[in-house]
Structure formats: C-alpha cells, structure tokens
PDB file of C-alpha atoms and ligand atoms in Angstrom:
ATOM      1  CA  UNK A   1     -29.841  46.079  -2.964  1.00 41.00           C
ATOM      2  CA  UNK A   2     -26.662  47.620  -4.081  1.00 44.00           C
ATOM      3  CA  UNK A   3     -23.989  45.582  -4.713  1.00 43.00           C
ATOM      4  CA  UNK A   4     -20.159  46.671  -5.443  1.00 39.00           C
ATOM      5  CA  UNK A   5     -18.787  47.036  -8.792  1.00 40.00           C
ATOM      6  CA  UNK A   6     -14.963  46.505  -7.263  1.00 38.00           C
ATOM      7  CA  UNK A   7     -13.648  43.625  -5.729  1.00 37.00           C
ATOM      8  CA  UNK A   8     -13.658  43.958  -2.108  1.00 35.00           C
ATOM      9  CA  UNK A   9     -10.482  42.330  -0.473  1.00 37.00           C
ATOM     10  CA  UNK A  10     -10.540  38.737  -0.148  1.00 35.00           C
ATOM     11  CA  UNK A  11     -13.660  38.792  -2.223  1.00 34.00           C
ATOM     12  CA  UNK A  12     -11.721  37.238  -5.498  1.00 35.00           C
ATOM     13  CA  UNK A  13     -11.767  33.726  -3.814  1.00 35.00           C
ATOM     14  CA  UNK A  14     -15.047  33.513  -3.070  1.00 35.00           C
ATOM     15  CA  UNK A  15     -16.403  32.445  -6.742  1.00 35.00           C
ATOM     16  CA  UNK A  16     -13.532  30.325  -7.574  1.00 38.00           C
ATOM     17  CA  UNK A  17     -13.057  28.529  -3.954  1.00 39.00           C
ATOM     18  CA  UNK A  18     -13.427  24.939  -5.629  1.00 43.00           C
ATOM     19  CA  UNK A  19     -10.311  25.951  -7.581  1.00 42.00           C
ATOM     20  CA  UNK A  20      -8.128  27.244  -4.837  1.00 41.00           C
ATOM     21  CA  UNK A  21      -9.122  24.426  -2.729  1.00 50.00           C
ATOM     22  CA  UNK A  22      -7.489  21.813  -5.016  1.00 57.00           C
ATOM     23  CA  UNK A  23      -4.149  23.461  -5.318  1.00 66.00           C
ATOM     24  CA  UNK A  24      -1.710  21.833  -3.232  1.00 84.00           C
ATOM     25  CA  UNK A  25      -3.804  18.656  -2.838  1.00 94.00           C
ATOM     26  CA  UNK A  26      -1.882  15.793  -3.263  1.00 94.00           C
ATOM     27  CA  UNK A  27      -3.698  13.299  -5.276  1.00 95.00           C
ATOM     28  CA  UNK A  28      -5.491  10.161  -3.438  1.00 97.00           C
ATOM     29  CA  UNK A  29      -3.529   7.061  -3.431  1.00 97.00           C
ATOM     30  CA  UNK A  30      -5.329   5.167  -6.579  1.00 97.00           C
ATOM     31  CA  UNK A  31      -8.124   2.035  -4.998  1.00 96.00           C
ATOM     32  CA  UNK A  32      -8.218  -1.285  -6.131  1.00 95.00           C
ATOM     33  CA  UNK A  33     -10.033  -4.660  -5.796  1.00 93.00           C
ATOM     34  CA  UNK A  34      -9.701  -6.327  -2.589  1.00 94.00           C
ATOM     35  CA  UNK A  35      -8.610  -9.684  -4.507  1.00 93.00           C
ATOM     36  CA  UNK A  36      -9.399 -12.997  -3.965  1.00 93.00           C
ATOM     37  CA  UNK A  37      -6.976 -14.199  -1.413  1.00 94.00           C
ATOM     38  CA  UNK A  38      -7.944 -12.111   1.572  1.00 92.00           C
ATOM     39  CA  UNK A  39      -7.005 -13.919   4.540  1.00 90.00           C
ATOM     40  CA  UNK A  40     -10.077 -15.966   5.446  1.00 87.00           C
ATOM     41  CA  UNK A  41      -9.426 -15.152   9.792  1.00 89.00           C
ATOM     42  CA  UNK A  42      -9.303 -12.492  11.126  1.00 91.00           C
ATOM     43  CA  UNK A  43      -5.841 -10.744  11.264  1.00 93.00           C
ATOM     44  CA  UNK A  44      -4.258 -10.909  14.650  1.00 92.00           C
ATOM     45  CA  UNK A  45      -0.283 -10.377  14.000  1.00 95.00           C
ATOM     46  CA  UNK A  46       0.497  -6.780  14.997  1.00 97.00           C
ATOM     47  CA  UNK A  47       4.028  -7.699  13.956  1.00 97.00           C
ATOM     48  CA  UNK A  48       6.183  -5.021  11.913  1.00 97.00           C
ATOM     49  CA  UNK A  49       8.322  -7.621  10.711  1.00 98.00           C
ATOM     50  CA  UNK A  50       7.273 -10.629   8.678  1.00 98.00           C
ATOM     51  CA  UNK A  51      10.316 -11.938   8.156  1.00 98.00           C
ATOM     52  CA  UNK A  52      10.026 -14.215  10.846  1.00 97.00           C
ATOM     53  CA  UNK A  53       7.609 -16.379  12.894  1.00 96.00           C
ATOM     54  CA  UNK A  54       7.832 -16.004  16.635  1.00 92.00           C
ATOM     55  CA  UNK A  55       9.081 -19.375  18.067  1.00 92.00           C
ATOM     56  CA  UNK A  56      10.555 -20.403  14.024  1.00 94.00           C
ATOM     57  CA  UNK A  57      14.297 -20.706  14.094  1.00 93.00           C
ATOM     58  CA  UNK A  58      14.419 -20.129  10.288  1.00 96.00           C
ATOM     59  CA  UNK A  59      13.230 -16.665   8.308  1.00 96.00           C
ATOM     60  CA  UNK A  60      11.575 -16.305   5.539  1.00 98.00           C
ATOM     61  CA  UNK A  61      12.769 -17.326   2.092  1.00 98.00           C
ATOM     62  CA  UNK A  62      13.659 -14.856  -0.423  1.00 97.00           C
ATOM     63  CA  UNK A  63      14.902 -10.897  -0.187  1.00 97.00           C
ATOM     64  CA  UNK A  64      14.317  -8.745   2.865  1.00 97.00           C
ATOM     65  CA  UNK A  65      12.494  -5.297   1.681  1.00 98.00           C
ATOM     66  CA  UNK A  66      12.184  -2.793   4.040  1.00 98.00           C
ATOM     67  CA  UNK A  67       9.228  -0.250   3.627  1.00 98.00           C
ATOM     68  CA  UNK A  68       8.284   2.394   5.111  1.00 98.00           C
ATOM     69  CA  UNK A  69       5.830   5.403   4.154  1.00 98.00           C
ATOM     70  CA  UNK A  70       3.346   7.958   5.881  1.00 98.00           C
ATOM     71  CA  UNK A  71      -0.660   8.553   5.561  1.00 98.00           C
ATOM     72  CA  UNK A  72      -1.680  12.134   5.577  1.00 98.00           C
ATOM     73  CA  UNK A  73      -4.603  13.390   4.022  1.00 97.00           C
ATOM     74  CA  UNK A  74      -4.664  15.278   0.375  1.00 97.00           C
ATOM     75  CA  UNK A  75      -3.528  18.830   2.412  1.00 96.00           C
ATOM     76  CA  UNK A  76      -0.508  16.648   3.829  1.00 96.00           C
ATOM     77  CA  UNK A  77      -1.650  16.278   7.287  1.00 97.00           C
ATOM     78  CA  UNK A  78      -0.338  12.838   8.743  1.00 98.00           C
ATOM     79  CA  UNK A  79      -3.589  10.402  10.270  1.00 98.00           C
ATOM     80  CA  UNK A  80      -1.756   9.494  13.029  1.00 98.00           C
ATOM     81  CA  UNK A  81      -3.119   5.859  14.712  1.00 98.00           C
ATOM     82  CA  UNK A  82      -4.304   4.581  11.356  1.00 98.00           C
ATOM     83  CA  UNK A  83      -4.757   0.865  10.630  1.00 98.00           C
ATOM     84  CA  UNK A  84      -2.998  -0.881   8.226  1.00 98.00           C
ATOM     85  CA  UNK A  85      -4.337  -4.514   7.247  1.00 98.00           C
ATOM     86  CA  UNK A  86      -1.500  -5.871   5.189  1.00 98.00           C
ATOM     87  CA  UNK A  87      -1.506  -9.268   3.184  1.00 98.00           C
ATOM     88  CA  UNK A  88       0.771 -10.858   0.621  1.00 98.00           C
ATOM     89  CA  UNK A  89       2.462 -13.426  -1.217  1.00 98.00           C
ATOM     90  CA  UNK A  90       5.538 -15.599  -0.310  1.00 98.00           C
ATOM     91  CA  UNK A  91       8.587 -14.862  -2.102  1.00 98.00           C
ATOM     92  CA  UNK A  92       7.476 -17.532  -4.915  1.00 98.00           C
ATOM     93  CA  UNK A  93       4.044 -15.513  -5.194  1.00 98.00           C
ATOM     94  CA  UNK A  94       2.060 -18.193  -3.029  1.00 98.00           C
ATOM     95  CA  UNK A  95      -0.481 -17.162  -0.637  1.00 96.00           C
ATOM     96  CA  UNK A  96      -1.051 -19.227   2.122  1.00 92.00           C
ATOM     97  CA  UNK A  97      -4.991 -19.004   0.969  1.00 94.00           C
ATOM     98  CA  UNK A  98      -7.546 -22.106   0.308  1.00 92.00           C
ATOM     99  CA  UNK A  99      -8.432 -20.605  -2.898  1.00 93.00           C
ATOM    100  CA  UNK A 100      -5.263 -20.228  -4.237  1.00 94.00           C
ATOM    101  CA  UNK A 101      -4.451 -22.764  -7.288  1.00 91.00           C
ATOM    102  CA  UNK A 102      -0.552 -21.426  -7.400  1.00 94.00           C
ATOM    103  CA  UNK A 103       1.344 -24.822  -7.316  1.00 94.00           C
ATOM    104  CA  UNK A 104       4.315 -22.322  -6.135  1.00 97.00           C
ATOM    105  CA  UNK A 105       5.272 -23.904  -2.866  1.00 97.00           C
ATOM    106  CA  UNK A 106       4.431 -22.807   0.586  1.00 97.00           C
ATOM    107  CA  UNK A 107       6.892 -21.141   2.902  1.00 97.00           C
ATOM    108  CA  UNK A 108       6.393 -22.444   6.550  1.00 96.00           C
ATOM    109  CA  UNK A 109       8.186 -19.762   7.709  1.00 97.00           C
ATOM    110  CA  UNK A 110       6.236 -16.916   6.103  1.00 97.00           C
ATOM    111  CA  UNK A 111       2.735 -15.932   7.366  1.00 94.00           C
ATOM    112  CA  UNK A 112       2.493 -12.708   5.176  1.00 96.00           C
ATOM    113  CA  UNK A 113      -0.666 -11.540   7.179  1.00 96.00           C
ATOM    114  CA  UNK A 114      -0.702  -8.491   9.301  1.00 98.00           C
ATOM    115  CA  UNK A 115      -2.020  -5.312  11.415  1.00 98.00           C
ATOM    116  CA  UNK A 116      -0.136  -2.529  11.880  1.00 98.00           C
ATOM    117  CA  UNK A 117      -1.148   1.544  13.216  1.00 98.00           C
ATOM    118  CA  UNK A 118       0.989   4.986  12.382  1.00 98.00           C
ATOM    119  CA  UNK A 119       1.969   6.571  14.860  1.00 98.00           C
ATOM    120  CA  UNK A 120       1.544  10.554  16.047  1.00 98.00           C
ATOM    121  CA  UNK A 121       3.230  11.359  12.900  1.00 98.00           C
ATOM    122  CA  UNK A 122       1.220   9.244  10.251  1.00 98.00           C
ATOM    123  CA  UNK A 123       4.358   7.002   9.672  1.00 98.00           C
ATOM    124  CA  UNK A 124       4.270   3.078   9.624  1.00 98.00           C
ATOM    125  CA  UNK A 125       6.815   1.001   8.976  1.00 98.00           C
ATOM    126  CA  UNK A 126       6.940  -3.170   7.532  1.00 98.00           C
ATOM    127  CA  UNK A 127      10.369  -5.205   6.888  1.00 98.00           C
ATOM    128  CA  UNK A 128       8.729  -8.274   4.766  1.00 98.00           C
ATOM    129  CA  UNK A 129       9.960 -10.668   2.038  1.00 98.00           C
ATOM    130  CA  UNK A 130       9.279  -9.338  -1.391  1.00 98.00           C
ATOM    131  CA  UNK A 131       6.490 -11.146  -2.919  1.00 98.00           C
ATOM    132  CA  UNK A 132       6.890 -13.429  -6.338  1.00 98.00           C
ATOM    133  CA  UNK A 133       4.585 -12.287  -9.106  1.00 98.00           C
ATOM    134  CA  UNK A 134       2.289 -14.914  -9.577  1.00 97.00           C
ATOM    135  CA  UNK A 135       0.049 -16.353 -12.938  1.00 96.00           C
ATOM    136  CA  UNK A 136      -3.499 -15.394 -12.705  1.00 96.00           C
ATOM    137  CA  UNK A 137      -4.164 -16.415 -16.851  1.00 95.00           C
ATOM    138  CA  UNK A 138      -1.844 -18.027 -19.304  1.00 95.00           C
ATOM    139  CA  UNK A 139      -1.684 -14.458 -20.457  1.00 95.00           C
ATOM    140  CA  UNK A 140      -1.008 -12.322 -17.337  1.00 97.00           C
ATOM    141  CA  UNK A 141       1.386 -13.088 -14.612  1.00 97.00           C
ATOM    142  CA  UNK A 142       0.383 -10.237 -11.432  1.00 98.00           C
ATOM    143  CA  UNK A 143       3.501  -8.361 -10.344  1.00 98.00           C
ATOM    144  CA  UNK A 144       4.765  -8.421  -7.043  1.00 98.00           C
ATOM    145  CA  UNK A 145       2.639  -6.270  -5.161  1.00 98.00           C
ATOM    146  CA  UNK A 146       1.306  -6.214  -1.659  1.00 98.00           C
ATOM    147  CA  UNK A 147      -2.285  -5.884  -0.456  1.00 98.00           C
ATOM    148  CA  UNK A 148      -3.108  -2.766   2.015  1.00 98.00           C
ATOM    149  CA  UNK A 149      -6.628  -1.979   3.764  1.00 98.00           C
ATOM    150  CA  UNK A 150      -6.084   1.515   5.535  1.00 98.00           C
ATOM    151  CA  UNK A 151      -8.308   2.864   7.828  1.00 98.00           C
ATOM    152  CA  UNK A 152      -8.113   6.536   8.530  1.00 98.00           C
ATOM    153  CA  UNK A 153     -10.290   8.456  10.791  1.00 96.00           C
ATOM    154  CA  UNK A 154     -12.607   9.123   8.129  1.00 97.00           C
ATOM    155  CA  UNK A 155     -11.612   7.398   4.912  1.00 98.00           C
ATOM    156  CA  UNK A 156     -10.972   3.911   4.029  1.00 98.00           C
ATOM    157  CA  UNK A 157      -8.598   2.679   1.542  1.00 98.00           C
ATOM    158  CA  UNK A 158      -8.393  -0.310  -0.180  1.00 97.00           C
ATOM    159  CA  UNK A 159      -5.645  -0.734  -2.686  1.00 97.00           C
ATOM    160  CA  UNK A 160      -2.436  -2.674  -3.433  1.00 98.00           C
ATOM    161  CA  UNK A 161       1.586  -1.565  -3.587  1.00 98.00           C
ATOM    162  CA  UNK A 162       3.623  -2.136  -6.179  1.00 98.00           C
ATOM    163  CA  UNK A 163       7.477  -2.139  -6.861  1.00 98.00           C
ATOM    164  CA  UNK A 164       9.144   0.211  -9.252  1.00 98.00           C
ATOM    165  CA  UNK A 165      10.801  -1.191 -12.064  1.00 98.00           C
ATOM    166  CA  UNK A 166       9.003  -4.168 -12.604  1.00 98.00           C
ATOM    167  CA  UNK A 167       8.696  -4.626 -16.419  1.00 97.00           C
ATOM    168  CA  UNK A 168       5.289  -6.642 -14.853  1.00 98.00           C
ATOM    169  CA  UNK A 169       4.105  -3.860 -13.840  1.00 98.00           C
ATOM    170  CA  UNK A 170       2.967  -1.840 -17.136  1.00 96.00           C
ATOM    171  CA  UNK A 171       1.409  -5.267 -18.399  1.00 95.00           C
ATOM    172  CA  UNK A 172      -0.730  -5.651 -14.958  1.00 97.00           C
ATOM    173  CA  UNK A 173      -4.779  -5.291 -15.567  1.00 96.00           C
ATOM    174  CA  UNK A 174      -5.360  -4.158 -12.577  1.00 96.00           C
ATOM    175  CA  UNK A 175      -2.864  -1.430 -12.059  1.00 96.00           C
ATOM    176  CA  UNK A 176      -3.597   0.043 -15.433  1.00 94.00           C
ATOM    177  CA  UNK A 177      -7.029   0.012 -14.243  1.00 91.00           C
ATOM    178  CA  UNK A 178      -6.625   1.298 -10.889  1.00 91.00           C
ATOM    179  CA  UNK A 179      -8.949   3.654  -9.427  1.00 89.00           C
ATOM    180  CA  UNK A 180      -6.688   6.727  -9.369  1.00 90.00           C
ATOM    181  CA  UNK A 181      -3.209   7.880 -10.606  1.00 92.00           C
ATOM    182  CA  UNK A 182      -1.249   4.010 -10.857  1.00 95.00           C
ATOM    183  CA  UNK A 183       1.711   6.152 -10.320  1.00 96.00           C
ATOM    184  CA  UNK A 184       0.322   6.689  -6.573  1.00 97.00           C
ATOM    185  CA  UNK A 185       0.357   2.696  -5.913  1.00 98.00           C
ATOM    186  CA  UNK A 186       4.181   2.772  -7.047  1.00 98.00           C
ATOM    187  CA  UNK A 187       6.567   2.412  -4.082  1.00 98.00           C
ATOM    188  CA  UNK A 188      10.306   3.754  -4.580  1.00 98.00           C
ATOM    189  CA  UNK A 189      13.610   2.378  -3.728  1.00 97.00           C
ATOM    190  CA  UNK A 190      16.059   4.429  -1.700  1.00 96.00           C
ATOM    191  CA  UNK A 191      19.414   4.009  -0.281  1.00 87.00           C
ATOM    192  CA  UNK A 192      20.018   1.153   1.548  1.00 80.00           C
ATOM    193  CA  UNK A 193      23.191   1.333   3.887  1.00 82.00           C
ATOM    194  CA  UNK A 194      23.947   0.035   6.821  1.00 86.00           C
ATOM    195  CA  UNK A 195      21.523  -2.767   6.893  1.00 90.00           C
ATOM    196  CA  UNK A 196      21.937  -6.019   8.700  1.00 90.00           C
ATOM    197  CA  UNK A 197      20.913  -8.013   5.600  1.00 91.00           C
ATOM    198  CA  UNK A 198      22.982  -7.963   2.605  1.00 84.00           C
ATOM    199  CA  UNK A 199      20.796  -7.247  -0.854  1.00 91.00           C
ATOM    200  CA  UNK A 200      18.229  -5.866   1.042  1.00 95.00           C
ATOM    201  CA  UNK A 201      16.074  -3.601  -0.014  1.00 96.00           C
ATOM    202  CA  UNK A 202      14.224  -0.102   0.894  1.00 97.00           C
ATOM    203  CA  UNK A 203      11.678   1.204  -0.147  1.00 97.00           C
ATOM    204  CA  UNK A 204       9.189   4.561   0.428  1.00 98.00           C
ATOM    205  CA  UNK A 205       5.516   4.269  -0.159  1.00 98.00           C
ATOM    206  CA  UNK A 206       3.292   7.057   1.022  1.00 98.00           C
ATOM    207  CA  UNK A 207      -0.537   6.566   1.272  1.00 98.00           C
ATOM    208  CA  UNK A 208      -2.792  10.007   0.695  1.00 98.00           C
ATOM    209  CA  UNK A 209      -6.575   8.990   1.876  1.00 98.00           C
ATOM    210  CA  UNK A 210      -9.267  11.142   0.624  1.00 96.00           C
ATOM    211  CA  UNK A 211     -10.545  12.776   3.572  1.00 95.00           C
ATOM    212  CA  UNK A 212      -7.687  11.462   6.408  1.00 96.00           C
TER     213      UNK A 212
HETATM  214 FE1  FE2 B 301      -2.359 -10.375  -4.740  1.00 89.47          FE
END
C-alpha cells in the first residue's frame, strides 16, 4: 500500500498525541495516607463552618481561617457536586479521636468533622479554626494541616492541606513524601479585608483530581 512521504495536515499529531495531550495539564493534587485519626462514625455535619456547634453559645478556640478552593480535573474543568470529607485537629492539634495520645486538651466547642459538595462551578468553601501541629515522635512534630477525602465523578482523592509558611512544613515526613508535587498540597494566603473576625485568615487551595 502506498503511503505518503509528506505530512498530510493534522497528520503531525498523530505520533506524538501522548505529548500534546499533557500540555496544559495541570498536575494532580499530590495523595497521601489517610492517617490514623479518621473519624471512627460516619460523617454527618454538612456544615461549611466549623467554627461553631449548633446549639453552643461559645466558638471555637483559636484563629478563624477561611478557605476556599475549586476541583477541576487536570484540563481545568470544575467537578461540580463533588464530596469533600474533611477532618482535623483543634487549634492545640488535638483530635477528638480514641486513638489519639495528644495530652493537648479537647475543645468542646470544636467538632472538626465534616461533609461538604462544590457546587456547578467546582468551588467549595470551609471557615474552620486553624489546626495546632501536633508531636507524632520526639523527633517530628506534624504541621498544621487538614485531612480531605474528595470524591469526583470518577477519581478519588485522598490527601491532606497544608499552610504556607510553616517552617514545619519542610521537616514533615509525610509531605516530603507525598504522592505527587508537595507544592500541590500547599494552600495560599490572600487578602483578607473586610472580615467579621479580626486576625483572620484566607486562604486558596485548589484540588486537581486525576480524571475529574
Ligand atoms: Fe492529621
């Protein structure tokens, strides 16, 4: 069979379509371990604010972050209605967990657990105490971070956030050894005006899933 010598148009992407496909992916947000203080019920809170407790006169103890981010896939398209599981530590790094040897004391007025979805646009949004590292070894203190389980419509993610700046954070096992670019698992502080807490913070953490 004869076969051209020349290009035909739009022929040139044919042999090198793996490489055109990955330009202009974002990278996947990096994986890590599920940890060992996964909320042992089921997660019922669908609240976007753990700051307070329904029916608790008092808030939370320590300094109100606000966060808010988008999942899309690696071509950028938001995954609109996916489900964000979403556990962490008090603002002294205590979990309210069985398992968890922290003599760091409890805060009665933080629950830490919750469920939330994106909406048509892939965006979700949290206002939450930021956590307190905590000690894991006499040799490694974890960095605040906070745990996320994302569901997409065809990927699931399981990974943790972290805080810029945190000197903590280049020191931390298991972000060095995250499964993925640790710069991914990095949220970033913006402006924060206008806010009804003073010292609060804001932060922007975007999640890429593999597939959406
Ligand atoms: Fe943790």
């Amino acid at each position: 069979m004869h076969r051209p010598t020349v290009p035909i148009e739009g022929s040139h992407v044919y042999g090198d379509a793996t490489h055109v496909l990955a330009e202009g992916l974002r990278p996947a947000t990096a994986e890590e371990i599920v940890g060992p203080y996964f909320p042992v019920r089921p997660i019922v809170s669908t609240t976007n604010d753990l700051t307070v407790i329904a029916g608790r006169e008092l808030r939370a103890l320590g300094q109100v972050v606000y966060i808010s981010g988008r999942v899309t896939d690696r071509r950028g398209t938001p995954v609109q209605n996916a489900e964000l599981e979403i556990w962490q530590a008090n603002a002294a790094g205590r979990y309210p967990h069985p398992a968890d040897e922290n003599t760091a004391p409890i805060d009665q007025n933080f629950d830490g657990h919750t469920k939330i979805r994106t909406d048509l646009e892939g965006n979700w949004r949290l206002k939450t105490i930021k956590p307190g590292g905590y000690p894991v070894t006499p040799d490694w203190c974890r960095p605040p971070h906070i745990h996320f389980d994302v569901r997409g419509r065809a990927s699931r993610l399981v990974t943790q956030m972290y805080f810029e700046g945190e000197p903590l954070n280049e020191m931390d096992i298991l972000l060095q050894r995250s499964w993925g670019g640790k710069e991914t698992a990095i949220a970033h502080y913006v402006g924060s005006t206008g806010l009804p807490e003073p010292n609060a913070l804001v932060a922007v953490w975007n999640i890429v899933l593999l597939a959406g």
